[in-house]
């Protein structure tokens, strides 16, 4: 009876290096895996040293000793104090946070390498799953992989109108109230709808602006999967018309 772990370690160079087995001379794949692991170890050590240095107690300034300073220099120009809540973080704290993030990324990558070496079938299954659209994805819930016909078929609402209100809300969201004058899907509906967009859109979405909005059935909380503003609307209408024609007789995948 053979242990599957031993068989995997003997046949896979990366697994052999992870298990500490000696590298066979002339085995290019094993030598490459050994170099990769050595580089990963160096990076982890470098990040650990950075964390230890940046997290150390601040150095206290001692009293000035005679002769350590030159002639008295004019004092620096006074800088206004930044109000509380807008003060920039000190650089050591930023460096510490960045180092922790980098360390977490490297450790996560190392863990994934170990898992996929031990479970090679899981990797191929994961790749197959990514190639097909599915409900439940983040960032558009799979709609970004669909063509115009499929996306329109999967849309619950396509409307055009004028922005009546645009309000910044909590958690960096912009709530847009749209007075609707054109219903494309379905062909009838309320005269007013509210949508939620990232707050970065506030610069282009203002009261009185024209909008064309496409909301996929996969999107949560009324967040449009596509929207067009101002001069973009003619191109958006062409895209929607193309999708409406292609969607005839189609079911949402």
XYZ file of N, CA and C in Angstrom:
759
model
N 0.859 -1.192 0.000
C 0.000 0.000 0.000
C 0.886 1.229 0.000
N 0.628 2.157 -0.951
C 1.442 3.357 -1.077
C 0.688 4.546 -0.504
N 1.421 5.411 0.155
C 0.859 6.641 0.708
C 0.777 7.675 -0.405
N -0.401 8.262 -0.620
C -0.577 9.239 -1.696
C 0.326 10.443 -1.501
N 0.562 10.824 -0.255
C 1.433 11.961 0.036
C 2.849 11.693 -0.447
N 3.350 10.437 -0.210
C 4.704 10.107 -0.642
C 4.801 10.077 -2.150
N 3.762 9.559 -2.828
C 3.788 9.514 -4.286
C 3.808 10.909 -4.877
N 3.024 11.817 -4.292
C 2.986 13.190 -4.798
C 4.318 13.869 -4.598
N 4.928 13.676 -3.415
C 6.210 14.314 -3.126
C 7.285 13.800 -4.045
N 7.238 12.495 -4.408
C 8.285 11.938 -5.241
C 8.168 12.364 -6.685
N 6.961 12.682 -7.153
C 6.776 12.982 -8.565
C 6.726 14.465 -8.857
N 6.512 15.298 -7.871
C 6.393 16.731 -8.094
C 7.599 17.448 -7.499
N 8.368 18.177 -8.310
C 9.576 18.847 -7.787
C 9.269 19.835 -6.677
N 8.181 20.639 -6.834
C 7.863 21.630 -5.819
C 7.509 20.970 -4.500
N 6.745 19.868 -4.566
C 6.387 19.165 -3.341
C 7.626 18.571 -2.690
N 8.556 18.090 -3.518
C 9.785 17.523 -2.968
C 10.571 18.574 -2.203
N 10.632 19.803 -2.748
C 11.345 20.883 -2.060
C 10.629 21.255 -0.775
N 9.278 21.316 -0.819
C 8.514 21.660 0.376
C 8.713 20.631 1.477
N 8.880 19.353 1.095
C 9.060 18.293 2.076
C 10.512 18.153 2.519
N 11.407 18.993 1.960
C 12.803 18.954 2.388
C 13.614 17.831 1.791
N 13.145 17.217 0.710
C 13.895 16.140 0.089
C 15.074 16.699 -0.711
N 16.164 15.968 -0.824
C 17.322 16.455 -1.590
C 16.973 16.592 -3.063
N 17.527 17.635 -3.696
C 17.275 17.896 -5.107
C 18.229 17.061 -5.951
N 17.662 16.339 -6.927
C 18.497 15.527 -7.804
C 19.308 16.418 -8.736
N 20.582 16.151 -8.844
C 21.456 16.957 -9.688
C 21.026 16.830 -11.149
N 20.912 17.985 -11.817
C 20.508 17.994 -13.218
C 19.012 18.071 -13.426
N 18.222 18.032 -12.339
C 16.766 18.146 -12.457
C 16.411 19.630 -12.483
N 16.169 20.180 -13.680
C 15.949 21.621 -13.827
C 14.705 22.082 -13.077
N 13.624 21.287 -13.121
C 12.388 21.682 -12.448
C 12.580 21.749 -10.939
N 13.284 20.767 -10.378
C 13.521 20.757 -8.935
C 14.424 21.911 -8.527
N 15.454 22.191 -9.324
C 16.341 23.308 -9.003
C 15.594 24.637 -9.067
N 14.698 24.790 -10.047
C 13.903 26.011 -10.134
C 12.987 26.161 -8.927
N 12.345 25.057 -8.500
C 11.477 25.104 -7.323
C 12.271 25.464 -6.080
N 13.493 24.938 -5.965
C 14.332 25.242 -4.809
C 14.691 26.719 -4.782
N 14.998 27.293 -5.960
C 15.313 28.728 -6.002
C 14.100 29.571 -5.621
N 12.917 29.167 -6.080
C 11.705 29.913 -5.739
C 11.455 29.898 -4.238
N 11.618 28.755 -3.614
C 11.404 28.662 -2.177
C 12.448 29.473 -1.401
N 13.678 29.489 -1.899
C 14.721 30.279 -1.239
C 14.405 31.762 -1.328
N 13.912 32.204 -2.507
C 13.546 33.611 -2.670
C 12.385 33.977 -1.763
N 11.398 33.086 -1.655
C 10.271 33.340 -0.773
C 10.730 33.460 0.673
N 11.656 32.592 1.083
C 12.178 32.674 2.447
C 12.892 33.985 2.708
N 13.674 34.463 1.723
C 14.372 35.742 1.888
C 13.381 36.893 2.033
N 12.315 36.872 1.217
C 11.328 37.944 1.295
C 10.613 37.941 2.640
N 10.264 36.758 3.136
C 9.616 36.676 4.447
C 10.529 37.199 5.543
N 11.824 36.872 5.469
C 12.769 37.355 6.472
C 12.902 38.868 6.397
N 12.936 39.423 5.167
C 13.054 40.864 5.007
C 11.853 41.580 5.592
N 10.655 41.037 5.342
C 9.452 41.667 5.884
C 9.427 41.549 7.403
N 9.851 40.405 7.929
C 9.904 40.261 9.383
C 10.855 41.259 10.020
N 12.027 41.466 9.390
C 12.973 42.455 9.916
C 12.373 43.850 9.878
N 11.646 44.175 8.794
C 11.024 45.494 8.680
C 9.969 45.698 9.745
N 9.169 44.650 10.010
C 8.154 44.746 11.057
C 8.792 44.983 12.419
N 9.853 44.250 12.698
C 10.511 44.389 13.999
C 11.108 45.782 14.158
N 11.685 46.315 13.080
C 12.310 47.633 13.169
C 11.267 48.741 13.326
N 10.191 48.674 12.499
C 9.200 49.746 12.523
C 8.318 49.697 13.754
N 8.165 48.507 14.365
C 7.301 48.396 15.538
C 8.044 48.697 16.832
N 9.351 48.940 16.763
C 10.124 49.204 17.962
C 9.760 50.528 18.598
N 10.110 50.713 19.892
C 9.784 51.966 20.586
C 10.517 53.132 19.951
N 9.902 54.327 19.904
C 10.565 55.487 19.316
C 11.793 55.882 20.117
N 12.794 56.359 19.423
C 14.030 56.771 20.075
C 13.833 58.117 20.747
N 14.193 58.181 22.015
C 14.035 59.425 22.755
C 15.246 60.314 22.532
N 14.967 61.567 22.280
C 16.051 62.516 22.045
C 16.660 62.928 23.379
N 17.965 62.788 23.507
C 18.653 63.198 24.719
C 18.981 64.670 24.692
N 19.516 65.186 25.765
C 19.882 66.608 25.801
C 21.004 66.884 24.823
N 20.986 68.062 24.249
C 22.020 68.449 23.310
C 23.359 68.582 24.027
N 24.388 68.106 23.357
C 25.731 68.215 23.893
C 26.434 69.391 23.233
N 27.271 70.079 23.957
C 27.996 71.205 23.373
C 28.786 70.727 22.172
N 28.773 71.548 21.150
C 29.552 71.242 19.952
C 28.821 70.364 18.965
N 27.619 69.820 19.318
C 26.907 68.951 18.399
C 26.148 69.749 17.358
N 25.827 70.964 17.664
C 25.072 71.772 16.714
C 25.885 72.981 16.330
N 25.622 73.499 15.142
C 26.323 74.681 14.654
C 25.638 75.928 15.147
N 25.918 77.028 14.463
C 25.273 78.289 14.842
C 23.764 78.165 14.744
N 23.088 78.899 15.574
C 21.626 78.835 15.610
C 21.052 79.254 14.266
N 20.205 78.430 13.738
C 19.586 78.697 12.447
C 18.189 79.267 12.679
N 17.725 80.065 11.707
C 16.363 80.578 11.863
C 15.362 79.433 11.919
N 14.376 79.537 12.781
C 13.390 78.479 12.947
C 12.543 78.300 11.702
N 12.024 77.089 11.493
C 11.187 76.835 10.316
C 9.883 77.615 10.388
N 9.339 77.866 9.212
C 8.080 78.593 9.149
C 6.991 77.775 9.818
N 6.149 78.414 10.611
C 5.087 77.706 11.327
C 4.049 77.204 10.331
N 3.673 75.931 10.515
C 2.693 75.304 9.630
C 1.380 75.185 10.376
N 0.249 75.557 9.745
C -1.038 75.443 10.439
C -1.309 74.007 10.860
N -1.916 73.841 12.015
C -2.239 72.515 12.533
C -3.426 71.959 11.758
N -3.292 70.708 11.288
C -4.385 70.066 10.564
C -5.466 69.671 11.553
N -6.734 70.012 11.297
C -7.796 69.669 12.245
C -7.883 68.171 12.468
N -8.356 67.793 13.656
C -8.517 66.376 13.983
C -9.481 65.735 13.001
N -9.175 64.526 12.589
C -10.005 63.827 11.630
C -9.477 63.927 10.222
N -8.608 64.933 9.952
C -8.025 65.070 8.630
C -6.520 64.936 8.683
N -6.008 64.653 9.847
C -4.566 64.565 10.021
C -4.030 63.329 9.321
N -2.926 63.495 8.608
C -2.323 62.359 7.926
C -1.650 61.434 8.926
N -1.673 60.157 8.652
C -1.022 59.187 9.536
C 0.483 59.310 9.410
N 1.159 58.990 10.503
C 2.614 59.025 10.472
C 3.156 57.898 9.610
N 4.287 58.133 8.976
C 4.849 57.194 8.025
C 5.149 55.823 8.638
N 5.701 55.727 9.874
C 5.975 54.393 10.419
C 4.732 53.516 10.485
N 3.585 54.117 10.828
C 2.363 53.329 10.896
C 1.980 52.824 9.514
N 2.168 53.688 8.493
C 1.866 53.262 7.118
C 2.780 52.123 6.696
N 4.069 52.250 7.002
C 5.026 51.210 6.634
C 4.672 49.900 7.314
N 4.279 49.979 8.595
C 3.909 48.771 9.324
C 2.698 48.105 8.682
N 1.680 48.906 8.335
C 0.487 48.339 7.710
C 0.808 47.717 6.365
N 1.644 48.403 5.579
C 2.013 47.858 4.270
C 2.801 46.567 4.423
N 3.659 46.515 5.424
C 4.455 45.309 5.637
C 3.574 44.135 6.037
N 2.598 44.403 6.906
C 1.675 43.342 7.315
C 0.900 42.821 6.113
N 0.441 43.736 5.244
C -0.305 43.314 4.057
C 0.558 42.469 3.138
N 1.813 42.893 2.953
C 2.706 42.132 2.079
C 2.994 40.756 2.661
N 3.197 40.707 3.984
C 3.454 39.422 4.633
C 2.258 38.492 4.485
N 1.054 39.049 4.664
C -0.146 38.226 4.524
C -0.280 37.684 3.109
N 0.067 38.510 2.112
C -0.021 38.057 0.724
C 0.946 36.921 0.456
N 2.183 37.052 0.949
C 3.175 36.012 0.712
C 2.803 34.712 1.411
N 2.329 34.839 2.656
C 1.931 33.636 3.385
C 0.750 32.963 2.686
N -0.208 33.784 2.206
C -1.340 33.214 1.484
C -0.909 32.508 0.218
N 0.028 33.113 -0.525
C 0.519 32.478 -1.749
C 1.226 31.168 -1.434
N 2.022 31.166 -0.367
C 2.740 29.953 0.020
C 1.758 28.843 0.392
N 0.688 29.220 1.110
C -0.323 28.233 1.492
C -1.031 27.662 0.269
N -1.342 28.524 -0.712
C -1.995 28.049 -1.926
C -1.107 27.087 -2.695
N 0.207 27.403 -2.745
C 1.140 26.506 -3.430
C 1.100 25.123 -2.794
N 1.148 25.096 -1.456
C 1.117 23.811 -0.762
C -0.183 23.055 -1.052
N -1.303 23.779 -1.048
C -2.593 23.111 -1.245
C -2.704 22.536 -2.649
N -2.340 23.333 -3.659
C -2.527 22.877 -5.030
C -1.518 21.800 -5.426
N -0.352 21.787 -4.779
C 0.572 20.684 -5.024
C -0.013 19.385 -4.486
N -0.646 19.465 -3.315
C -1.236 18.270 -2.706
C -2.574 17.893 -3.333
N -3.256 18.881 -3.985
C -4.566 18.618 -4.582
C -4.582 19.141 -6.014
N -3.828 18.541 -6.920
C -3.766 19.060 -8.287
C -5.102 19.053 -9.001
N -6.000 18.132 -8.665
C -7.294 18.089 -9.340
C -8.144 19.297 -8.994
N -7.937 19.892 -7.808
C -8.718 21.056 -7.411
C -8.419 22.243 -8.301
N -7.170 22.376 -8.751
C -6.782 23.494 -9.595
C -7.493 23.427 -10.932
N -7.519 22.256 -11.552
C -8.183 22.137 -12.846
C -9.681 22.353 -12.714
N -10.272 21.890 -11.606
C -11.704 22.098 -11.406
C -12.011 23.566 -11.223
N -11.122 24.288 -10.498
C -11.328 25.717 -10.290
C -11.253 26.475 -11.593
N -10.287 26.141 -12.469
C -10.156 26.817 -13.754
C -11.391 26.596 -14.606
N -11.953 25.395 -14.580
C -13.142 25.109 -15.370
C -14.322 25.927 -14.884
N -14.435 26.090 -13.560
C -15.551 26.853 -13.009
C -15.466 28.316 -13.404
N -14.230 28.870 -13.475
C -14.081 30.276 -13.815
C -14.461 30.559 -15.262
N -14.367 29.595 -16.145
C -14.611 29.834 -17.556
C -16.090 29.959 -17.882
N -16.984 29.580 -16.965
C -18.415 29.633 -17.237
C -19.069 30.700 -16.382
N -20.017 31.505 -16.951
C -20.713 32.498 -16.142
C -21.602 31.812 -15.125
N -21.762 32.443 -13.990
C -22.597 31.846 -12.956
C -23.112 32.945 -12.048
N -24.238 32.713 -11.405
C -24.755 33.644 -10.420
C -23.954 33.513 -9.149
N -23.864 34.642 -8.413
C -23.182 34.604 -7.133
C -21.784 35.143 -7.168
N -21.235 35.537 -8.360
C -19.913 36.150 -8.398
C -19.989 37.535 -7.803
N -18.827 38.044 -7.320
C -18.729 39.449 -6.953
C -18.469 40.234 -8.210
N -18.591 41.564 -8.120
C -18.362 42.473 -9.230
C -19.259 42.121 -10.420
N -20.541 42.318 -10.215
C -21.447 42.100 -11.321
C -22.033 40.714 -11.335
N -21.681 39.872 -10.362
C -22.293 38.567 -10.192
C -22.237 37.726 -11.462
N -21.161 37.768 -12.221
C -21.024 36.949 -13.402
C -21.477 37.640 -14.666
N -22.177 38.810 -14.569
C -22.707 39.457 -15.755
C -21.621 40.012 -16.646
N -20.434 40.315 -16.096
C -19.373 40.897 -16.896
C -18.851 39.921 -17.934
N -19.134 38.639 -17.818
C -18.662 37.664 -18.789
C -19.707 37.376 -19.867
N -20.869 38.062 -19.831
C -21.929 37.814 -20.781
C -21.887 38.837 -21.905
N -22.385 38.444 -23.097
C -22.498 39.364 -24.206
C -23.726 40.246 -24.057
N -23.943 41.212 -25.008
C -25.091 42.124 -24.894
C -26.426 41.395 -24.801
N -26.624 40.361 -25.647
C -27.895 39.648 -25.614
C -28.144 38.958 -24.293
N -27.133 38.243 -23.793
C -27.292 37.535 -22.523
C -27.457 38.521 -21.368
N -26.695 39.635 -21.400
C -26.780 40.585 -20.296
C -28.151 41.254 -20.255
N -28.676 41.625 -21.441
C -30.008 42.221 -21.478
C -31.053 41.194 -21.044
N -30.885 39.938 -21.458
C -31.821 38.895 -21.040
C -31.813 38.727 -19.527
N -30.665 38.966 -18.906
C -30.536 38.823 -17.457
C -30.799 40.132 -16.717
N -31.185 41.189 -17.436
C -31.430 42.477 -16.795
C -32.871 42.554 -16.316
N -33.043 43.065 -15.111
C -34.382 43.242 -14.585
C -34.945 44.613 -14.874
N -34.061 45.587 -15.201
C -34.525 46.957 -15.413
C -33.564 47.684 -16.344
N -34.113 48.304 -17.406
C -33.343 49.182 -18.293
C -34.194 50.421 -18.523
N -33.721 51.582 -18.049
C -34.507 52.814 -18.125
C -33.607 53.991 -18.474
N -34.258 55.071 -18.936
C -33.549 56.315 -19.228
C -34.337 57.461 -18.613
N -33.619 58.462 -18.105
C -34.306 59.582 -17.490
C -33.356 60.679 -17.064
N -33.866 61.556 -16.185
C -33.120 62.727 -15.725
C -32.864 62.609 -14.232
N -31.652 62.942 -13.811
C -31.288 62.863 -12.398
C -32.029 63.943 -11.619
N -32.842 63.520 -10.635
C -33.567 64.463 -9.788
C -32.794 64.794 -8.518
N -32.080 63.784 -7.975
C -31.276 63.998 -6.768
C -30.056 63.099 -6.828
N -28.972 63.576 -6.234
C -27.747 62.780 -6.106
C -27.165 63.076 -4.731
N -27.268 62.120 -3.820
C -26.899 62.334 -2.424
C -25.800 61.369 -2.003
N -24.796 61.901 -1.342
C -23.750 61.056 -0.769
C -24.294 60.378 0.481
N -24.105 59.068 0.533
C -24.588 58.317 1.677
C -23.453 57.686 2.441
N -23.760 56.805 3.386
C -22.710 56.145 4.164
C -21.929 55.152 3.321
N -20.749 54.806 3.798
C -19.911 53.766 3.182
C -19.552 54.097 1.741
N -19.301 55.377 1.454
C -18.791 55.817 0.146
C -19.733 55.471 -0.998
N -21.037 55.598 -0.777
C -22.014 55.352 -1.834
C -22.716 56.646 -2.200
N -23.143 56.727 -3.460
C -23.919 57.854 -3.965
C -25.307 57.331 -4.324
N -26.345 57.904 -3.715
C -27.717 57.503 -4.010
C -28.290 58.451 -5.054
N -28.696 57.892 -6.193
C -29.194 58.684 -7.322
C -30.689 58.425 -7.487
N -31.481 59.510 -7.519
C -32.913 59.420 -7.801
C -33.135 59.854 -9.239
N -33.725 58.968 -10.043
C -33.887 59.212 -11.476
C -35.368 59.341 -11.821
N -35.730 60.478 -12.455
C -37.073 60.642 -13.008
C -37.085 59.991 -14.389
N -37.847 58.917 -14.538
C -37.789 58.080 -15.739
C -38.806 58.551 -16.773
N -38.337 58.695 -18.021
C -39.247 59.017 -19.120
C -39.256 57.938 -20.203
N -38.310 56.991 -20.146
C -38.253 55.920 -21.142
C -38.004 54.591 -20.447
N -38.970 53.676 -20.582
C -38.815 52.324 -20.052
C -38.478 51.389 -21.210
N -37.310 50.777 -21.172
C -36.896 49.852 -22.220
C -37.127 48.400 -21.813
N -36.941 48.077 -20.541
C -37.235 46.742 -20.027
C -37.488 46.845 -18.525
N -38.690 46.477 -18.090
C -39.891 46.248 -18.891
C -40.377 47.551 -19.529
N -41.351 47.473 -20.395
C -41.786 48.654 -21.129
C -42.669 49.570 -20.301
N -43.036 49.148 -19.123
C -43.806 49.987 -18.206
C -43.235 49.837 -16.811
N -43.419 50.894 -16.017
C -42.918 50.836 -14.652
C -43.069 52.168 -13.952
N -42.537 52.295 -12.741
C -42.634 53.543 -11.983
C -41.949 54.701 -12.717
N -42.398 55.913 -12.406
C -41.808 57.110 -13.012
C -40.535 57.548 -12.297
N -40.221 56.930 -11.185
C -39.022 57.323 -10.427
C -38.394 56.075 -9.808
N -37.064 55.992 -9.899
C -36.308 54.887 -9.298
C -35.080 55.457 -8.599
N -34.590 54.694 -7.617
C -33.361 55.085 -6.909
C -32.304 54.013 -7.140
N -31.070 54.485 -7.383
C -29.946 53.588 -7.633
C -28.792 53.962 -6.712
N -27.896 53.012 -6.543
C -26.726 53.235 -5.699
C -25.471 53.055 -6.540
N -24.573 54.051 -6.482
C -23.339 54.028 -7.260
C -22.165 54.378 -6.362
N -20.949 53.985 -6.737
C -19.769 54.419 -5.978
C -19.685 55.938 -5.948
N -19.227 56.487 -4.839
C -19.215 57.935 -4.658
C -18.315 58.631 -5.672
N -17.379 57.893 -6.294
C -16.510 58.501 -7.302
C -17.299 59.008 -8.502
N -18.522 58.529 -8.690
C -19.332 58.959 -9.830
C -19.990 60.310 -9.606
N -19.814 60.906 -8.417
C -20.504 62.156 -8.091
C -20.123 63.291 -9.028
N -18.900 63.261 -9.582
C -18.466 64.353 -10.442
C -19.242 64.444 -11.737
N -19.722 63.321 -12.262
C -20.424 63.324 -13.541
C -21.929 63.171 -13.399
N -22.389 62.681 -12.260
C -23.824 62.493 -12.057
C -24.328 63.615 -11.166
N -24.912 64.627 -11.786
C -25.417 65.796 -11.076
C -26.888 65.984 -11.412
N -27.559 66.814 -10.620
C -28.980 67.078 -10.852
C -29.162 67.658 -12.254
N -30.100 67.090 -13.001
C -30.363 67.532 -14.365
C -29.660 66.719 -15.429
N -28.703 65.877 -15.042
C -27.974 65.059 -16.014
C -28.868 63.934 -16.532
N -28.658 63.563 -17.785
C -29.382 62.450 -18.379
C -28.629 61.157 -18.114
N -29.374 60.087 -17.836
C -28.773 58.794 -17.541
C -29.538 57.674 -18.223
N -28.775 56.679 -18.679
C -29.323 55.400 -19.136
C -28.767 54.336 -18.206
N -29.656 53.568 -17.579
C -29.256 52.651 -16.515
C -29.681 51.227 -16.865
N -28.754 50.281 -16.678
C -29.028 48.859 -16.865
C -28.749 48.158 -15.539
N -29.769 47.531 -14.976
C -29.629 46.833 -13.698
C -29.810 45.340 -13.941
N -28.756 44.567 -13.723
C -28.836 43.116 -13.873
C -29.577 42.510 -12.693
N -30.224 41.398 -12.944
C -30.928 40.720 -11.846
C -29.938 40.157 -10.835
N -28.656 40.038 -11.208
C -27.649 39.521 -10.299
C -27.128 40.593 -9.345
N -27.364 41.885 -9.660
C -26.811 42.955 -8.839
C -27.648 43.151 -7.588
N -26.955 43.463 -6.496
C -27.616 43.638 -5.212
C -27.882 45.119 -4.947
N -28.954 45.387 -4.203
C -29.239 46.721 -3.673
C -29.384 47.774 -4.768
N -29.877 47.407 -5.943
C -30.128 48.394 -6.979
C -28.889 49.045 -7.534
N -27.772 48.361 -7.517
C -26.546 48.934 -8.067
C -26.461 48.582 -9.550
N -26.466 49.573 -10.467
C -26.454 49.269 -11.902
C -25.198 48.512 -12.305
N -25.371 47.569 -13.248
C -24.208 46.900 -13.807
C -23.596 47.752 -14.909
N -24.426 48.558 -15.596
C -23.961 49.494 -16.607
C -24.756 50.791 -16.475
N -24.111 51.929 -16.741
C -24.854 53.179 -16.842
C -24.107 54.123 -17.776
N -24.879 54.985 -18.418
C -24.327 55.935 -19.377
C -24.847 57.320 -19.015
N -23.987 58.339 -19.151
C -24.334 59.698 -18.743
C -24.052 60.656 -19.891
N -24.990 61.603 -20.121
C -24.753 62.691 -21.070
C -24.441 62.211 -22.476
N -23.256 62.584 -22.978
C -22.865 62.261 -24.355
C -22.666 60.763 -24.580
N -22.580 59.985 -23.521
C -22.401 58.542 -23.673
C -23.707 57.819 -24.016
N -24.840 58.499 -23.826
C -26.135 57.827 -23.950
C -26.400 57.298 -25.358
N -26.105 58.039 -26.457
C -26.357 57.464 -27.790
C -25.655 56.122 -27.998
N -24.385 56.033 -27.604
C -23.672 54.755 -27.726
C -24.312 53.706 -26.826
N -24.759 54.122 -25.633
C -25.426 53.193 -24.734
C -26.740 52.683 -25.302
N -27.502 53.570 -25.963
C -28.759 53.137 -26.568
C -28.513 52.126 -27.683
N -27.458 52.363 -28.495
C -27.122 51.401 -29.553
C -26.807 50.033 -28.956
N -26.045 50.053 -27.854
C -25.682 48.797 -27.194
C -26.924 48.088 -26.659
N -27.832 48.864 -26.033
C -29.049 48.276 -25.482
C -29.943 47.741 -26.597
N -30.096 48.511 -27.701
C -30.923 48.040 -28.821
C -30.375 46.734 -29.394
N -29.058 46.671 -29.527
C -28.430 45.439 -30.005
C -28.722 44.285 -29.050
N -28.611 44.562 -27.750
C -28.877 43.526 -26.756
C -30.328 43.086 -26.741
N -31.274 44.045 -26.914
C -32.692 43.689 -26.923
C -33.022 42.771 -28.098
N -32.425 43.049 -29.258
C -32.672 42.187 -30.414
C -32.067 40.798 -30.207
N -30.836 40.781 -29.689
C -30.162 39.493 -29.487
C -30.812 38.682 -28.374
N -31.510 39.361 -27.450
C -32.085 38.670 -26.292
C -33.421 38.009 -26.598
N -33.999 38.280 -27.766
C -35.301 37.694 -28.087
C -35.201 36.167 -28.126
N -36.009 35.529 -27.328
C -36.006 34.072 -27.266
C -34.933 33.488 -26.371
N -34.093 34.356 -25.762
C -33.029 33.853 -24.884
C -33.512 33.791 -23.447
N -33.072 32.773 -22.746
C -33.255 32.702 -21.301
C -31.968 33.146 -20.633
N -32.089 33.699 -19.444
C -30.891 34.119 -18.709
C -30.077 32.877 -18.341
N -28.782 32.832 -18.683
C -27.958 31.640 -18.371
C -27.940 31.368 -16.880
